[in-house]
mmCIF file of N, CA and C in Angstrom:
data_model
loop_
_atom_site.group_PDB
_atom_site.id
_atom_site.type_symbol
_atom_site.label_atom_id
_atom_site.label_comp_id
_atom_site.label_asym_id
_atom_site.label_seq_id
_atom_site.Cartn_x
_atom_site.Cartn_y
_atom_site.Cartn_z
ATOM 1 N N UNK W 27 28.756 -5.157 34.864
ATOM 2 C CA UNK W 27 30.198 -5.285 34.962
ATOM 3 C C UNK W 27 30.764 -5.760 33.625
ATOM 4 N N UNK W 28 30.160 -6.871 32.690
ATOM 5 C CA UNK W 28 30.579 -7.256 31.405
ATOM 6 C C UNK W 28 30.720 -6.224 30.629
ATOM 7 N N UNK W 29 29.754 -5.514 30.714
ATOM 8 C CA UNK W 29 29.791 -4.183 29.705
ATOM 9 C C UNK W 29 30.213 -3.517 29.315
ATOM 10 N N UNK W 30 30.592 -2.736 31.292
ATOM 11 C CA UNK W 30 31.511 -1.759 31.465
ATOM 12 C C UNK W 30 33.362 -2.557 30.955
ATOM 13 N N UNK W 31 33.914 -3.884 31.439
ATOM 14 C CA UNK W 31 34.657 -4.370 30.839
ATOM 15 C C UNK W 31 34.782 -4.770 29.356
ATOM 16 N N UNK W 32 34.043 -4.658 28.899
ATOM 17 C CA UNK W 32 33.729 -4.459 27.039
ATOM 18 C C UNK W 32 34.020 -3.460 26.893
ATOM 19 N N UNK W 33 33.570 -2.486 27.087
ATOM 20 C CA UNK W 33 33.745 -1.302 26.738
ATOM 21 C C UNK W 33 35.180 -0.412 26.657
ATOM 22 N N UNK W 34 35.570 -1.026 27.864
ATOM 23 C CA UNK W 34 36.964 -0.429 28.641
ATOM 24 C C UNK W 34 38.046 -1.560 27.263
ATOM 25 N N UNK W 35 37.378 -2.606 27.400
ATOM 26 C CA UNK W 35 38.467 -3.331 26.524
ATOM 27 C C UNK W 35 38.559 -3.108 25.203
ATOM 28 N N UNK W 36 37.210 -2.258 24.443
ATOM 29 C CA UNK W 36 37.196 -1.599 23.241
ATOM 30 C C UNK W 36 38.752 -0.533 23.660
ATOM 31 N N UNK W 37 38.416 0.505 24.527
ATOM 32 C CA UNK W 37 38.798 1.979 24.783
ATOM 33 C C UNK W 37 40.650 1.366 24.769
ATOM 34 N N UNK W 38 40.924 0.721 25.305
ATOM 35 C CA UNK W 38 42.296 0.247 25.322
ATOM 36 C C UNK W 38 42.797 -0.184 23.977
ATOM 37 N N UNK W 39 41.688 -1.009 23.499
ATOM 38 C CA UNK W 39 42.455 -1.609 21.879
ATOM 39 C C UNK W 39 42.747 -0.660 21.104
ATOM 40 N N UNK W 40 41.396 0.695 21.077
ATOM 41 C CA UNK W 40 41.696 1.978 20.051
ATOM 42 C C UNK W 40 42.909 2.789 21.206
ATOM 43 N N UNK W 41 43.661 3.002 22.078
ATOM 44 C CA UNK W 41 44.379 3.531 22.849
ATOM 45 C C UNK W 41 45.723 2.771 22.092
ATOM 46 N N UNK W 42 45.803 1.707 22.233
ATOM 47 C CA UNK W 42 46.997 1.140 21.875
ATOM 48 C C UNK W 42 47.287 1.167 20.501
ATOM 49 N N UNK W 43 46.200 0.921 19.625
ATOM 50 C CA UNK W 43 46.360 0.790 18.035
ATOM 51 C C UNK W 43 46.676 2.015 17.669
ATOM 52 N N UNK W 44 46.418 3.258 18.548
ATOM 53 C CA UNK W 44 46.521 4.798 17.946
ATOM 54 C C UNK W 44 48.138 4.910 18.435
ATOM 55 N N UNK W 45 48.538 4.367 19.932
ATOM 56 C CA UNK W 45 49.960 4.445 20.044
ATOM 57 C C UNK W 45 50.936 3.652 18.998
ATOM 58 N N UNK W 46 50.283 3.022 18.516
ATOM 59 C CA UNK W 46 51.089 1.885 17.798
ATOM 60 C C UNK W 46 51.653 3.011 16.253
ATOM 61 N N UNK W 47 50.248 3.787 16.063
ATOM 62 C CA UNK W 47 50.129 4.171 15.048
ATOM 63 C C UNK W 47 51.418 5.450 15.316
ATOM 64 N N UNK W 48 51.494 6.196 16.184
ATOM 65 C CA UNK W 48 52.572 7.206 16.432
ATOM 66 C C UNK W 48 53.818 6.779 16.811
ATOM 67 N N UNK W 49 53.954 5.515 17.119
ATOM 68 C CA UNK W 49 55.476 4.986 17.357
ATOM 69 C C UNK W 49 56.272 5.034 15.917
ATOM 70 N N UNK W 50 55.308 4.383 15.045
ATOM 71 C CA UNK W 50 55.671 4.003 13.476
ATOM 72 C C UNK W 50 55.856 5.100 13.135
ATOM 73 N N UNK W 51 54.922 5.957 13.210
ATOM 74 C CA UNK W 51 55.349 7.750 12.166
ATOM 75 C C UNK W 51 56.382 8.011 12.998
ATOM 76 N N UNK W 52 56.722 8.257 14.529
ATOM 77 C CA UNK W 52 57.949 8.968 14.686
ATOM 78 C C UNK W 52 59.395 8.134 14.223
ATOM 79 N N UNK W 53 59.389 6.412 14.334
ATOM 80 C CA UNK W 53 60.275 6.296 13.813
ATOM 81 C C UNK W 53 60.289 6.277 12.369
ATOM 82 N N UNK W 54 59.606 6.850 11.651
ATOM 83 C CA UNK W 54 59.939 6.820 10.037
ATOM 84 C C UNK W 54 60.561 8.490 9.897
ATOM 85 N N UNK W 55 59.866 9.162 10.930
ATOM 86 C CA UNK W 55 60.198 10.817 10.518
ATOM 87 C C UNK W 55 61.696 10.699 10.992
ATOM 88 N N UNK W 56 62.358 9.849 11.840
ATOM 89 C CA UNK W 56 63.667 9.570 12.733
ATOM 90 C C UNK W 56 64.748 9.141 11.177
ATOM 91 N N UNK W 57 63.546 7.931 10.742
ATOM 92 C CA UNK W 57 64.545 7.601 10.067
ATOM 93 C C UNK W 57 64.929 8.292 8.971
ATOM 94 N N UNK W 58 63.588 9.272 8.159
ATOM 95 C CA UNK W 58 64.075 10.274 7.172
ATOM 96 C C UNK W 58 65.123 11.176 7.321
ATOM 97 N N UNK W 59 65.298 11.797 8.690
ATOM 98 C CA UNK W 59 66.056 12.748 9.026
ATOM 99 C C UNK W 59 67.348 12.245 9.367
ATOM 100 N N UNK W 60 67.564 10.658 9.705
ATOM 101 C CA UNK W 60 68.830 10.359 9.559
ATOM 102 C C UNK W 60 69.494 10.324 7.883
ATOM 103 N N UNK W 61 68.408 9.962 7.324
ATOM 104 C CA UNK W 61 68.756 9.838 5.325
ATOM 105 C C UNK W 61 69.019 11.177 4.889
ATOM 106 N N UNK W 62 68.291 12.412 5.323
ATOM 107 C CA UNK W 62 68.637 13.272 5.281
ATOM 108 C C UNK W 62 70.089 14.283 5.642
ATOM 109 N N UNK W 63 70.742 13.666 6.779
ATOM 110 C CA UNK W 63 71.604 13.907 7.566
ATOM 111 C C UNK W 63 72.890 13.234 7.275
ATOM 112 N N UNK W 64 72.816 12.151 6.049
ATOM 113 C CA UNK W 64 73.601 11.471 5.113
ATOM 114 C C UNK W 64 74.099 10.026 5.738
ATOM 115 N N UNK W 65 73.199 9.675 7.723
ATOM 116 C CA UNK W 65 73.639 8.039 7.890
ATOM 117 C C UNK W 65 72.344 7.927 8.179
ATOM 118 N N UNK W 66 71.992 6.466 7.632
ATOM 119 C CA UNK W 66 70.747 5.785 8.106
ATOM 120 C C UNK W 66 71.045 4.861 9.428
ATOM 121 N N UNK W 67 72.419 5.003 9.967
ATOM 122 C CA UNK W 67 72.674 4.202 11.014
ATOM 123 C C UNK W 67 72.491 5.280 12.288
ATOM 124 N N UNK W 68 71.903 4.433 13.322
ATOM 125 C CA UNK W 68 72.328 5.236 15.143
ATOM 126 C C UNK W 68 73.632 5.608 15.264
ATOM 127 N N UNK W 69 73.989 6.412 16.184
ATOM 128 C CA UNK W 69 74.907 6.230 16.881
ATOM 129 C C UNK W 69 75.344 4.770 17.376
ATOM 130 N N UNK W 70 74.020 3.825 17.771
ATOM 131 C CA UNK W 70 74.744 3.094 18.731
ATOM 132 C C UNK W 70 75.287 1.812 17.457
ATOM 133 N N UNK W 71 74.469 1.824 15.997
ATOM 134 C CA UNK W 71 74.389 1.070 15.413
ATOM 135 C C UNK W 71 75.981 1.339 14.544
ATOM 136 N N UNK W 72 76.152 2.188 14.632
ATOM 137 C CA UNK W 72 77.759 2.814 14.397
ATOM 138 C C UNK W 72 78.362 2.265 15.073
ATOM 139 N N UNK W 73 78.723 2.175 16.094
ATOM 140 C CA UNK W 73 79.413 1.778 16.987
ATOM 141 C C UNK W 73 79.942 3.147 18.093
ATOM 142 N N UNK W 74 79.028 4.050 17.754
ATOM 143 C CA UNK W 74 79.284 5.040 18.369
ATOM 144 C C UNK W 74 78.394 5.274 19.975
ATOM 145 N N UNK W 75 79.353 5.400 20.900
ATOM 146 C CA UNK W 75 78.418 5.438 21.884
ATOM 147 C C UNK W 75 77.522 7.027 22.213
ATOM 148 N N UNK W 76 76.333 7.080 22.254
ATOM 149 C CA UNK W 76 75.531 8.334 22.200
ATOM 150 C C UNK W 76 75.984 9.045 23.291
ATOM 151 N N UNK W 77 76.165 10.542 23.398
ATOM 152 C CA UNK W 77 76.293 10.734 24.889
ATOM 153 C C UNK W 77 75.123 10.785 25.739
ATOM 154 N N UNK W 78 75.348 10.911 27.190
ATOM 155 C CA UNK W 78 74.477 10.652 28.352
ATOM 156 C C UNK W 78 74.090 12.076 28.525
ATOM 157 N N UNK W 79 72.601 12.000 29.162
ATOM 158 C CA UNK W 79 72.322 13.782 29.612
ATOM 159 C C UNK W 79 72.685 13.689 31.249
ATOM 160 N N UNK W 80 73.290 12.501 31.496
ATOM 161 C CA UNK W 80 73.739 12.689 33.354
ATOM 162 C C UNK W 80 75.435 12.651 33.070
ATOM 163 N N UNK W 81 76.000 12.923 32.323
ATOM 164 C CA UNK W 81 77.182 13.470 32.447
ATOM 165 C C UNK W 81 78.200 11.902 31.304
ATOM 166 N N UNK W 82 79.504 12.017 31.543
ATOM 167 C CA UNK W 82 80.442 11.041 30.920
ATOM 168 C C UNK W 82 80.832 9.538 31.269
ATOM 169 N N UNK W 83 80.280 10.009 32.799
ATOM 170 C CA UNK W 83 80.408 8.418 33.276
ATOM 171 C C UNK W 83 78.883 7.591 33.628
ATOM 172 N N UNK W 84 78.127 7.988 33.198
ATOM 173 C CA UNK W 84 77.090 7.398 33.012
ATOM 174 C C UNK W 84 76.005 7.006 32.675
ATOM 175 N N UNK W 85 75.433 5.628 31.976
ATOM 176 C CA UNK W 85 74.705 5.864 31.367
ATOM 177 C C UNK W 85 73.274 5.376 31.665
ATOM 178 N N UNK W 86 72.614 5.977 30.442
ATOM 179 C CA UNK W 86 71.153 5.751 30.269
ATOM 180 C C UNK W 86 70.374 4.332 30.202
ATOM 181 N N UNK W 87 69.794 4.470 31.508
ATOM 182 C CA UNK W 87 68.647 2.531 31.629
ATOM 183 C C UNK W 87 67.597 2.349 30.203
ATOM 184 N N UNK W 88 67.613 1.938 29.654
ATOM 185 C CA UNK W 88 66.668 1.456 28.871
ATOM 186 C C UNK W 88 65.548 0.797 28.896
ATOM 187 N N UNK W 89 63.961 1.654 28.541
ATOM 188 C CA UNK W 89 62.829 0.425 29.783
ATOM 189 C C UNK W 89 62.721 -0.591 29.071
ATOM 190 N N UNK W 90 61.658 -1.267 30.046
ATOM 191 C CA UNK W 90 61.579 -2.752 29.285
ATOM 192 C C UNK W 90 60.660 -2.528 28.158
ATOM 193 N N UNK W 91 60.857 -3.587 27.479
ATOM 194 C CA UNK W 91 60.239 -3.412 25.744
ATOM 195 C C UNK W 91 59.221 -4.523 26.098
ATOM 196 N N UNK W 92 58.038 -4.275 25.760
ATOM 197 C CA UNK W 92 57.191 -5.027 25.952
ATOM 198 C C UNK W 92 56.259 -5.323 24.560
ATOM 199 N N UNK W 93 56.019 -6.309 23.616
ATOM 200 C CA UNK W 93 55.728 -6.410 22.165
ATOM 201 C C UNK W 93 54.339 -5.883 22.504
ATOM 202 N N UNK W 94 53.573 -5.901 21.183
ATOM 203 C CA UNK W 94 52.249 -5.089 21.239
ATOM 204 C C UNK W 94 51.603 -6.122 21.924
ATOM 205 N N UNK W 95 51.345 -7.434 22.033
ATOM 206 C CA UNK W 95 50.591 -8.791 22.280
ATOM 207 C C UNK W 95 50.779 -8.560 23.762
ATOM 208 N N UNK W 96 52.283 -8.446 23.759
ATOM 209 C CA UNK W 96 52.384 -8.596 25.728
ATOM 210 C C UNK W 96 51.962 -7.270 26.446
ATOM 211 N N UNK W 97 51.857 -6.363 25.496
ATOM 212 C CA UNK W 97 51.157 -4.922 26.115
ATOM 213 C C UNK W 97 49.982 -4.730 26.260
ATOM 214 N N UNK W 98 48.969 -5.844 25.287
ATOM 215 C CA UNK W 98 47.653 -5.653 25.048
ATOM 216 C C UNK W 98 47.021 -6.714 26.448
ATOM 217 N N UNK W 99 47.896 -7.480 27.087
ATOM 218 C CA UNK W 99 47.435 -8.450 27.347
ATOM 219 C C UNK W 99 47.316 -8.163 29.192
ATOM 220 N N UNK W 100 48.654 -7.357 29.231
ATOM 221 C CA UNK W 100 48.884 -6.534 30.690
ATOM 222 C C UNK W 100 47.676 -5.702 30.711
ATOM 223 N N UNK W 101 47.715 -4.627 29.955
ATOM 224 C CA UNK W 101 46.739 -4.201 29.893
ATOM 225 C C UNK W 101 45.386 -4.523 30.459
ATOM 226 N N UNK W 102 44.944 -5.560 29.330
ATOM 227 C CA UNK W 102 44.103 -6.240 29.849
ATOM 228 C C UNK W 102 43.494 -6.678 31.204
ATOM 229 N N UNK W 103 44.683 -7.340 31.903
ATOM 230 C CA UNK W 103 44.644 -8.286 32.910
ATOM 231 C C UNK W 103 44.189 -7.123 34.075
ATOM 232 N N UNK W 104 45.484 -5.795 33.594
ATOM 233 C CA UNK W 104 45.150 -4.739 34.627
ATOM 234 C C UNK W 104 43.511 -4.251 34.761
ATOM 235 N N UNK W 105 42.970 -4.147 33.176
ATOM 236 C CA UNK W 105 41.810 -3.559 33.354
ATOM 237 C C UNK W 105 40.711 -4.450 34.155
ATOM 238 N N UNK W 106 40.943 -5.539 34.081
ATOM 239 C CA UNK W 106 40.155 -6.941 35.015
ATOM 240 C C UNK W 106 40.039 -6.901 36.298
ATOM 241 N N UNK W 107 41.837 -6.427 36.575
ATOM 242 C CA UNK W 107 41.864 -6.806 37.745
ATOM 243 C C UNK W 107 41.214 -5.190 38.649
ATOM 244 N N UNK W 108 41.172 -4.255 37.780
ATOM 245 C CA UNK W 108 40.830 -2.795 38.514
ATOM 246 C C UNK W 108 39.245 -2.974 38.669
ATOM 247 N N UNK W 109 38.615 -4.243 37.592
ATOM 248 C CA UNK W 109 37.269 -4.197 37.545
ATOM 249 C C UNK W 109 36.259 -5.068 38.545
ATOM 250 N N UNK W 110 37.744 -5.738 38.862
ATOM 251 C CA UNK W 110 36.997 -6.950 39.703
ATOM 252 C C UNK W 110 37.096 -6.060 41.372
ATOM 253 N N UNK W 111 38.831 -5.337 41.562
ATOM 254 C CA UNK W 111 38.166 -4.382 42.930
ATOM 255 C C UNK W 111 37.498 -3.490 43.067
ATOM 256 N N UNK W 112 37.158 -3.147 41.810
ATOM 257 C CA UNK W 112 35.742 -2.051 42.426
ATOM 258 C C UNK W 112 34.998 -3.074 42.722
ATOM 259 N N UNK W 113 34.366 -4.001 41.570
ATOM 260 C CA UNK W 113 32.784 -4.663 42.169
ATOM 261 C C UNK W 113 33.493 -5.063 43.829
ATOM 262 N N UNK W 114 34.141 -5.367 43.716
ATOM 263 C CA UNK W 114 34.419 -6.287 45.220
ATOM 264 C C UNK W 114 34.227 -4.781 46.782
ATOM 265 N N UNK W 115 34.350 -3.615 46.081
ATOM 266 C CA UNK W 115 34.432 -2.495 47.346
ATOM 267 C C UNK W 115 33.162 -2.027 47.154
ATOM 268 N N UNK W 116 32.414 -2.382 45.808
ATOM 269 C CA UNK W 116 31.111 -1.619 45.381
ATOM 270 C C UNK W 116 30.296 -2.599 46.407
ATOM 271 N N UNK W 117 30.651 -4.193 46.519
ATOM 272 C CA UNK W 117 29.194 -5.377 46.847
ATOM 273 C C UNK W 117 29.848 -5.230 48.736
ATOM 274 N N UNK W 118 31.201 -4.965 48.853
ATOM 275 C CA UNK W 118 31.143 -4.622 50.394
ATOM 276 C C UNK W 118 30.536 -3.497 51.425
ATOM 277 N N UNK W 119 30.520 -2.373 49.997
ATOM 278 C CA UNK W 119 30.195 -1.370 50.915
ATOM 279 C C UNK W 119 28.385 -0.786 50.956
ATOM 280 N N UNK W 120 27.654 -1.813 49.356
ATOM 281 C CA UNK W 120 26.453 -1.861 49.470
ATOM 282 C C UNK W 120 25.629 -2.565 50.004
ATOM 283 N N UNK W 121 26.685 -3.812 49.980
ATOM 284 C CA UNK W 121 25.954 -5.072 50.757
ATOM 285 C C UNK W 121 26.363 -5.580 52.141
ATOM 286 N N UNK W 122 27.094 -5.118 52.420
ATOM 287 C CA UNK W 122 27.925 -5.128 54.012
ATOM 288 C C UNK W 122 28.439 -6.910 53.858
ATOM 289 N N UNK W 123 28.912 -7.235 52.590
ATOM 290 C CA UNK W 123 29.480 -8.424 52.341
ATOM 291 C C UNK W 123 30.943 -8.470 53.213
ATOM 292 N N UNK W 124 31.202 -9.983 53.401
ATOM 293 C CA UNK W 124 33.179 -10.017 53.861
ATOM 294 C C UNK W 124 33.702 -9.936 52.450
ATOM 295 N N UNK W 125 34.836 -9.620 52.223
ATOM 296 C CA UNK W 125 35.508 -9.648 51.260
ATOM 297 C C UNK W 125 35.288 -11.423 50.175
ATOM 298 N N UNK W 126 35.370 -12.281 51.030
ATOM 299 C CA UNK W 126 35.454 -13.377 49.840
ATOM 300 C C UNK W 126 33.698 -13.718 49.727
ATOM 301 N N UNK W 127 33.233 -13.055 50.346
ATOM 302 C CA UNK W 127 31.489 -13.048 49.596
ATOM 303 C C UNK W 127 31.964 -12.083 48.788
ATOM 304 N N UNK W 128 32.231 -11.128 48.764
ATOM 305 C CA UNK W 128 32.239 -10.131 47.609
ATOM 306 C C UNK W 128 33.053 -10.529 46.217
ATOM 307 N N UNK W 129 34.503 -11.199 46.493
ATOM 308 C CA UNK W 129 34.886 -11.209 45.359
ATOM 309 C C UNK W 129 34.300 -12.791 44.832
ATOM 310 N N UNK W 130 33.677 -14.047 45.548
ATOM 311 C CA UNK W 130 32.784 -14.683 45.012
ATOM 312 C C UNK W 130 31.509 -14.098 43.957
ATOM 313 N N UNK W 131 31.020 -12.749 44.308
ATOM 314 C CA UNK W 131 29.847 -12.472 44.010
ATOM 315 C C UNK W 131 30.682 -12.083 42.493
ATOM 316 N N UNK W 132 31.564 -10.826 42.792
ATOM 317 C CA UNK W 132 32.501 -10.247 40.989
ATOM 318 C C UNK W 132 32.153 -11.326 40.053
ATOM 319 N N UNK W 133 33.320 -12.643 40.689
ATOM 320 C CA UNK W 133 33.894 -13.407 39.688
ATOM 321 C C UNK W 133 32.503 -14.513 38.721
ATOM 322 N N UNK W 134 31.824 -14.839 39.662
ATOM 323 C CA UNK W 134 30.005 -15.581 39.430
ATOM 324 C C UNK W 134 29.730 -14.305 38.246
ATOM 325 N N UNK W 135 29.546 -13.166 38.882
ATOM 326 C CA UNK W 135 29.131 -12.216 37.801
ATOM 327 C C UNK W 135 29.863 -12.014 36.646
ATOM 328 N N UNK W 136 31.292 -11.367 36.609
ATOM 329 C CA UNK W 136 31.833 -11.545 35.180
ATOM 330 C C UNK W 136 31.821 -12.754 34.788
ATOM 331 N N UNK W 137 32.241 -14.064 35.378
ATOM 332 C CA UNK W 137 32.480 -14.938 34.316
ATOM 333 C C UNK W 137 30.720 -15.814 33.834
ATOM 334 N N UNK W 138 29.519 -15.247 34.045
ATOM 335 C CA UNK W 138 28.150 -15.026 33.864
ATOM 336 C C UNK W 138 27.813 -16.931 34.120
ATOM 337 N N UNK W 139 28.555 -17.230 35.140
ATOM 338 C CA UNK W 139 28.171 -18.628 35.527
ATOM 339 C C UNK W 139 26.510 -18.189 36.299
ATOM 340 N N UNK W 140 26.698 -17.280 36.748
ATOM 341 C CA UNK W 140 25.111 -16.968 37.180
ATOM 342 C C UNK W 140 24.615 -17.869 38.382
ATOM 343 N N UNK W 141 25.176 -18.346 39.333
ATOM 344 C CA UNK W 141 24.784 -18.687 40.405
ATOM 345 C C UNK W 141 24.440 -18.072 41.966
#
């Protein structure tokens, strides 16, 4: 289980560092083509409001922005927590464990207290 969570936590860091890496080139190619286009400002940074693709009266939600630290870290937690319910459906359904024998058995195992 450490392993496979090593591993997975390698596969995410190069996942994110490569997104990180295409956020930066598209906003630099964004921003050339605004220098090109003769404003380095947005619309919104204008004071211009952009239009909407759902019509005049309404506008566009913006998702949540999450920094690279707080993305790496969700991430994370998610990949833990997907790792800890498999072992927990893997030790119920091999070992005919109850659920809190099973996720006793995960957590002993990843965190390699070894008891």
């Amino acid at each position: 289980v450490a392993l496979a969570a090593s591993a997975l936590a390698f596969l995410v860091g190069a996942l994110l560092d490569r997104e990180e890496q295409l956020i930066t080139a598209a906003l630099e190619r964004r921003a050339q083509a605004g220098a090109r286009a003769g404003s380095t400002l947005s619309p919104a940074a204008a004071g211009e409001r952009p239009p909407s693709p759902f019509g005049a009266g309404r506008r566009k939600l913006k998702p949540a922005c999450l920094s690279r630290a707080d993305y790496k870290v969700a991430s994370s937690a998610a990949v833990f927590a997907l790792l800890v319910a498999v072992g927990v459906a893997v030790f119920m359904a091999a070992q005919g464990l109850s659920l809190v024998e099973a996720l006793y058995l995960v957590i002993v195992s990843a965190s390699t207290v070894g008891y």
